[in-house]
């Protein structure tokens, strides 16, 4: 949700660093982009509507030269349409800044500033924040006091990179509820929304904590608490490498990331499983004290929870409440000492998921975060954290991170089954053997070309339905979201028995209905449901495990997936659905890695 990068350094590398950084941060938003760069001792601002590439063209045309200081921003619009005026950097008086987050009380702050004589050209809360900082600086003439007071006045979330006109050799940064890192190279300092943005230049970084601010010059980094106390910091080394954030010959990051699934799922499962169940139990928190789970997330992370709920309730026989984070955070949930709240998030920064975690903590219950990004806010706030080992995910639509979430949650489900003695030794052995082979199994699915015919059928329609029962319905939800996100085809996921209660009226001649079936016990019911829509003209695409027999006259096209143990079946079943969406989006010529209106990391409500 908006990407920020800043540079100050003796090598006058600002232009290159900022533009490389913005390219890496585009997954956070790509409505517009802009930079503020030191040129001839003044701060020059250049902004452009659209992607970072259009800003690049503008910079070339303007003949902007290398510089020792600059800040830059790529935007996902919240306040005000995506146009040049609303794009960042913003400037008021002697202050220039870029902002990620939302200043919730900006209307009131704006009214106060107008009374002071300020006027605004944009519709953004960020320009108001800029005005607040300028006004406070006029009053205090002290940058520390100004930032501390501004922080106290802002409600909501922010990550800022700021330059003051009277101190053009220094960058200031401040954050709350939006991530910000400071990175180091000899006599060069960077500030960014995340590590990949500066990885080409350095892998040494530190994180700014909640409500801290930093003063950055080419020689020194000073980090202060809100009270103005300077603190020491630990320099971390990023585990990722530059190749991890490149396409490596694939047309899209999404395709590359799907192709990484066999490896990352296997690595995640083997890391936790080690030599068997006792290793698994020792690498997870002590789950034996919990009798009920709440599982919370947004988007695909929530659908991973939905798969887990189905699995854990049916297998381990313990109750799982599923909640969308943006709903949970405003509820008055019934939580007891025996409840474990599990929050799931790829980025570890999703605002609603973070707020849900905080609400759980306020209710004094234990929390476990399943997170992909090491050191992210959610990872740091939860009592326990278990990382998925998906590596950096760049495509906006998640694939490999979702798969590793399902994989890790399945292991958690297995642990509960062991604790509650709902799984036999023989089945555990079977599962472990399958996990040992999962890389192979998934590689076969990923490299299969069965999806192209089905993709052609789907791409011709503007309405699609997914149907399934139980855990297959949970998979339908994720499959449907994936299709909507990247191909812009309207799609709905329904429990197979429910479609006839109204929505079936939308089925017309040819409407694709995609049925997912991985369970023998519901096969006959699913066949009846497919017949119901077939009789009304639907084209049926069935995605079924290899052990299930479906008569040829029922479907128009079948995609067969390997049969797995029920603890692992969801992992193998989702891969073809991701590839199917990818193929449809390719046929429709969509912007697969950066679909319209979306952003990968949603740090606002
Ligand atoms: C955004 C992304 C989704 C993602 C959701 C949750 O909406 O577009 O792909 O599932 O956020 O993100 P998280 O980082 O918390 O998993």
Tab-separated table of C-alpha atoms in Angstrom, residues 360-566:
chain	number	residue	atom	x	y	z
A	360	UNK	CA	-6.903	-10.565	20.768
A	361	UNK	CA	-3.956	-9.453	22.896
A	362	UNK	CA	-6.131	-6.909	24.698
A	363	UNK	CA	-8.443	-9.834	25.529
A	364	UNK	CA	-5.485	-11.645	27.116
A	365	UNK	CA	-5.558	-14.693	24.877
A	366	UNK	CA	-2.593	-16.382	23.254
A	367	UNK	CA	-1.840	-15.454	19.668
A	368	UNK	CA	0.016	-17.298	16.938
A	369	UNK	CA	0.999	-15.535	13.723
A	370	UNK	CA	1.580	-17.420	10.479
A	371	UNK	CA	3.636	-14.918	8.510
A	372	UNK	CA	5.936	-14.907	5.494
A	373	UNK	CA	7.898	-11.689	6.004
A	374	UNK	CA	10.440	-12.036	8.772
A	375	UNK	CA	10.372	-9.244	11.348
A	376	UNK	CA	7.111	-7.757	10.043
A	377	UNK	CA	4.737	-5.994	12.435
A	378	UNK	CA	2.412	-8.979	12.894
A	379	UNK	CA	5.358	-11.316	13.445
A	380	UNK	CA	6.721	-9.012	16.120
A	381	UNK	CA	3.438	-8.440	17.926
A	382	UNK	CA	2.181	-12.012	18.229
A	383	UNK	CA	3.029	-14.178	21.243
A	384	UNK	CA	4.151	-16.982	18.931
A	385	UNK	CA	5.197	-16.783	15.311
A	386	UNK	CA	5.642	-19.545	12.742
A	387	UNK	CA	7.085	-18.429	9.440
A	388	UNK	CA	6.084	-19.789	6.069
A	389	UNK	CA	9.196	-20.205	3.942
A	390	UNK	CA	7.777	-18.942	0.644
A	391	UNK	CA	10.523	-16.360	0.060
A	392	UNK	CA	9.741	-12.936	-1.409
A	393	UNK	CA	6.458	-12.852	-3.330
A	394	UNK	CA	6.233	-10.050	-5.877
A	395	UNK	CA	3.094	-10.720	-7.960
A	396	UNK	CA	0.157	-8.915	-6.381
A	397	UNK	CA	-2.026	-12.040	-6.519
A	398	UNK	CA	-0.586	-14.469	-4.002
A	399	UNK	CA	0.163	-18.043	-5.043
A	400	UNK	CA	3.186	-19.589	-3.367
A	401	UNK	CA	2.626	-17.777	-0.081
A	402	UNK	CA	-0.982	-19.032	0.036
A	403	UNK	CA	0.238	-22.589	-0.663
A	404	UNK	CA	2.750	-22.436	2.171
A	405	UNK	CA	0.071	-21.037	4.501
A	406	UNK	CA	-2.177	-24.003	3.686
A	407	UNK	CA	0.799	-26.356	4.103
A	408	UNK	CA	1.751	-24.998	7.521
A	409	UNK	CA	-1.866	-24.848	8.716
A	410	UNK	CA	-2.294	-28.465	7.611
A	411	UNK	CA	0.639	-29.412	9.837
A	412	UNK	CA	-0.960	-27.500	12.699
A	413	UNK	CA	-4.144	-29.462	11.989
A	414	UNK	CA	-2.167	-32.697	12.066
A	415	UNK	CA	-0.656	-31.692	15.429
A	416	UNK	CA	-4.116	-31.150	16.905
A	417	UNK	CA	-5.172	-34.552	15.573
A	418	UNK	CA	-2.162	-36.112	17.301
A	419	UNK	CA	-2.925	-34.267	20.550
A	420	UNK	CA	-6.575	-35.356	20.478
A	421	UNK	CA	-5.662	-38.854	19.255
A	422	UNK	CA	-7.686	-38.592	16.085
A	423	UNK	CA	-5.041	-39.906	13.722
A	424	UNK	CA	-3.498	-43.364	13.652
A	425	UNK	CA	0.226	-44.099	13.604
A	426	UNK	CA	-0.224	-45.684	10.187
A	427	UNK	CA	-1.862	-42.565	8.749
A	428	UNK	CA	0.847	-40.359	10.242
A	429	UNK	CA	3.431	-42.503	8.474
A	430	UNK	CA	1.539	-42.196	5.190
A	431	UNK	CA	1.349	-38.418	5.564
A	432	UNK	CA	5.054	-38.125	6.359
A	433	UNK	CA	5.925	-40.230	3.323
A	434	UNK	CA	3.741	-38.061	1.118
A	435	UNK	CA	5.378	-34.922	2.481
A	436	UNK	CA	8.780	-36.378	1.620
A	437	UNK	CA	7.552	-36.662	-1.961
A	438	UNK	CA	5.491	-33.480	-2.139
A	439	UNK	CA	8.051	-31.562	-4.187
A	440	UNK	CA	7.792	-34.210	-6.900
A	441	UNK	CA	4.011	-34.383	-6.760
A	442	UNK	CA	3.618	-30.621	-7.051
A	443	UNK	CA	6.233	-30.395	-9.834
A	444	UNK	CA	4.138	-32.771	-11.919
A	445	UNK	CA	1.036	-30.635	-11.368
A	446	UNK	CA	2.844	-27.361	-12.115
A	447	UNK	CA	4.344	-28.696	-15.347
A	448	UNK	CA	1.070	-30.173	-16.584
A	449	UNK	CA	-0.521	-28.438	-19.586
A	450	UNK	CA	-4.132	-29.497	-18.963
A	451	UNK	CA	-5.327	-25.974	-18.241
A	452	UNK	CA	-5.168	-24.373	-21.651
A	453	UNK	CA	-8.414	-25.829	-23.075
A	454	UNK	CA	-10.338	-24.963	-19.921
A	455	UNK	CA	-8.858	-21.456	-19.942
A	456	UNK	CA	-10.143	-20.928	-23.505
A	457	UNK	CA	-13.674	-21.877	-22.439
A	458	UNK	CA	-13.596	-19.537	-19.435
A	459	UNK	CA	-12.004	-16.563	-21.206
A	460	UNK	CA	-15.010	-16.156	-23.531
A	461	UNK	CA	-17.456	-15.456	-20.684
A	462	UNK	CA	-17.943	-12.616	-18.242
A	463	UNK	CA	-19.582	-14.725	-15.507
A	464	UNK	CA	-18.146	-17.862	-13.960
A	465	UNK	CA	-19.135	-20.033	-10.989
A	466	UNK	CA	-17.076	-22.325	-8.826
A	467	UNK	CA	-18.864	-25.033	-6.864
A	468	UNK	CA	-17.625	-27.443	-4.219
A	469	UNK	CA	-18.452	-28.921	-0.860
A	470	UNK	CA	-16.559	-28.864	2.436
A	471	UNK	CA	-12.865	-28.241	1.962
A	472	UNK	CA	-13.413	-28.066	-1.817
A	473	UNK	CA	-15.723	-25.109	-1.255
A	474	UNK	CA	-12.907	-23.368	0.653
A	475	UNK	CA	-10.680	-23.995	-2.367
A	476	UNK	CA	-13.397	-22.600	-4.651
A	477	UNK	CA	-13.284	-19.329	-2.693
A	478	UNK	CA	-9.563	-18.906	-3.319
A	479	UNK	CA	-9.832	-20.068	-6.947
A	480	UNK	CA	-12.632	-17.608	-7.602
A	481	UNK	CA	-10.722	-14.737	-5.981
A	482	UNK	CA	-7.661	-15.542	-8.097
A	483	UNK	CA	-9.697	-15.483	-11.314
A	484	UNK	CA	-11.393	-12.189	-10.413
A	485	UNK	CA	-8.145	-10.538	-9.331
A	486	UNK	CA	-6.117	-11.145	-12.457
A	487	UNK	CA	-8.569	-11.722	-15.331
A	488	UNK	CA	-11.353	-9.287	-14.269
A	489	UNK	CA	-13.978	-11.959	-14.993
A	490	UNK	CA	-16.820	-11.846	-12.513
A	491	UNK	CA	-16.840	-15.061	-10.600
A	492	UNK	CA	-18.610	-16.446	-7.564
A	493	UNK	CA	-17.839	-19.436	-5.404
A	494	UNK	CA	-20.782	-21.383	-4.025
A	495	UNK	CA	-21.305	-24.391	-1.831
A	496	UNK	CA	-22.488	-26.793	-4.532
A	497	UNK	CA	-25.845	-27.443	-2.865
A	498	UNK	CA	-26.584	-23.744	-2.440
A	499	UNK	CA	-26.412	-22.515	-6.031
A	500	UNK	CA	-29.977	-23.600	-6.724
A	501	UNK	CA	-31.295	-21.315	-3.974
A	502	UNK	CA	-31.263	-18.260	-6.181
A	503	UNK	CA	-27.978	-17.799	-7.976
A	504	UNK	CA	-28.674	-20.559	-10.508
A	505	UNK	CA	-30.880	-17.979	-12.254
A	506	UNK	CA	-27.644	-16.473	-13.612
A	507	UNK	CA	-26.643	-19.667	-15.408
A	508	UNK	CA	-27.227	-19.356	-19.159
A	509	UNK	CA	-26.164	-21.283	-22.216
A	510	UNK	CA	-22.415	-21.801	-21.990
A	511	UNK	CA	-21.844	-20.213	-18.528
A	512	UNK	CA	-18.717	-21.925	-17.181
A	513	UNK	CA	-19.261	-23.745	-13.899
A	514	UNK	CA	-16.071	-25.121	-12.407
A	515	UNK	CA	-16.628	-28.004	-10.009
A	516	UNK	CA	-13.894	-29.006	-7.595
A	517	UNK	CA	-14.110	-32.537	-6.187
A	518	UNK	CA	-11.473	-34.177	-4.046
A	519	UNK	CA	-13.617	-36.244	-1.684
A	520	UNK	CA	-15.198	-39.602	-2.516
A	521	UNK	CA	-17.964	-39.213	0.081
A	522	UNK	CA	-19.528	-36.219	-1.670
A	523	UNK	CA	-18.933	-37.334	-5.267
A	524	UNK	CA	-22.531	-38.401	-5.924
A	525	UNK	CA	-23.910	-35.156	-4.512
A	526	UNK	CA	-21.508	-33.170	-6.647
A	527	UNK	CA	-22.566	-35.115	-9.737
A	528	UNK	CA	-26.196	-34.189	-9.019
A	529	UNK	CA	-25.243	-30.525	-8.634
A	530	UNK	CA	-23.302	-30.564	-11.891
A	531	UNK	CA	-26.270	-32.138	-13.661
A	532	UNK	CA	-28.545	-29.389	-12.321
A	533	UNK	CA	-26.472	-26.674	-13.975
A	534	UNK	CA	-25.716	-28.731	-17.082
A	535	UNK	CA	-29.480	-29.068	-17.629
A	536	UNK	CA	-29.600	-25.265	-17.718
A	537	UNK	CA	-26.922	-24.963	-20.377
A	538	UNK	CA	-23.740	-24.547	-18.282
A	539	UNK	CA	-20.341	-25.664	-19.567
A	540	UNK	CA	-18.876	-27.839	-16.854
A	541	UNK	CA	-15.190	-27.941	-16.094
A	542	UNK	CA	-14.469	-30.511	-13.436
A	543	UNK	CA	-11.288	-30.539	-11.396
A	544	UNK	CA	-11.191	-33.880	-9.635
A	545	UNK	CA	-8.660	-36.132	-7.987
A	546	UNK	CA	-7.539	-39.111	-10.030
A	547	UNK	CA	-9.384	-41.712	-7.897
A	548	UNK	CA	-12.810	-40.212	-8.642
A	549	UNK	CA	-14.885	-41.490	-11.547
A	550	UNK	CA	-17.038	-38.912	-13.276
A	551	UNK	CA	-18.974	-39.948	-16.396
A	552	UNK	CA	-17.850	-38.266	-19.588
A	553	UNK	CA	-21.321	-36.927	-20.434
A	554	UNK	CA	-21.402	-34.799	-17.281
A	555	UNK	CA	-18.530	-32.457	-18.007
A	556	UNK	CA	-17.164	-30.512	-20.974
A	557	UNK	CA	-13.592	-30.696	-19.781
A	558	UNK	CA	-11.815	-32.486	-16.937
A	559	UNK	CA	-8.590	-31.608	-15.161
A	560	UNK	CA	-7.263	-34.495	-13.113
A	561	UNK	CA	-5.113	-33.965	-10.047
A	562	UNK	CA	-3.122	-36.489	-8.023
A	563	UNK	CA	-4.845	-38.178	-5.097
A	564	UNK	CA	-3.290	-37.159	-1.783
A	565	UNK	CA	-3.988	-37.826	1.858
A	566	UNK	CA	-6.809	-35.562	3.007
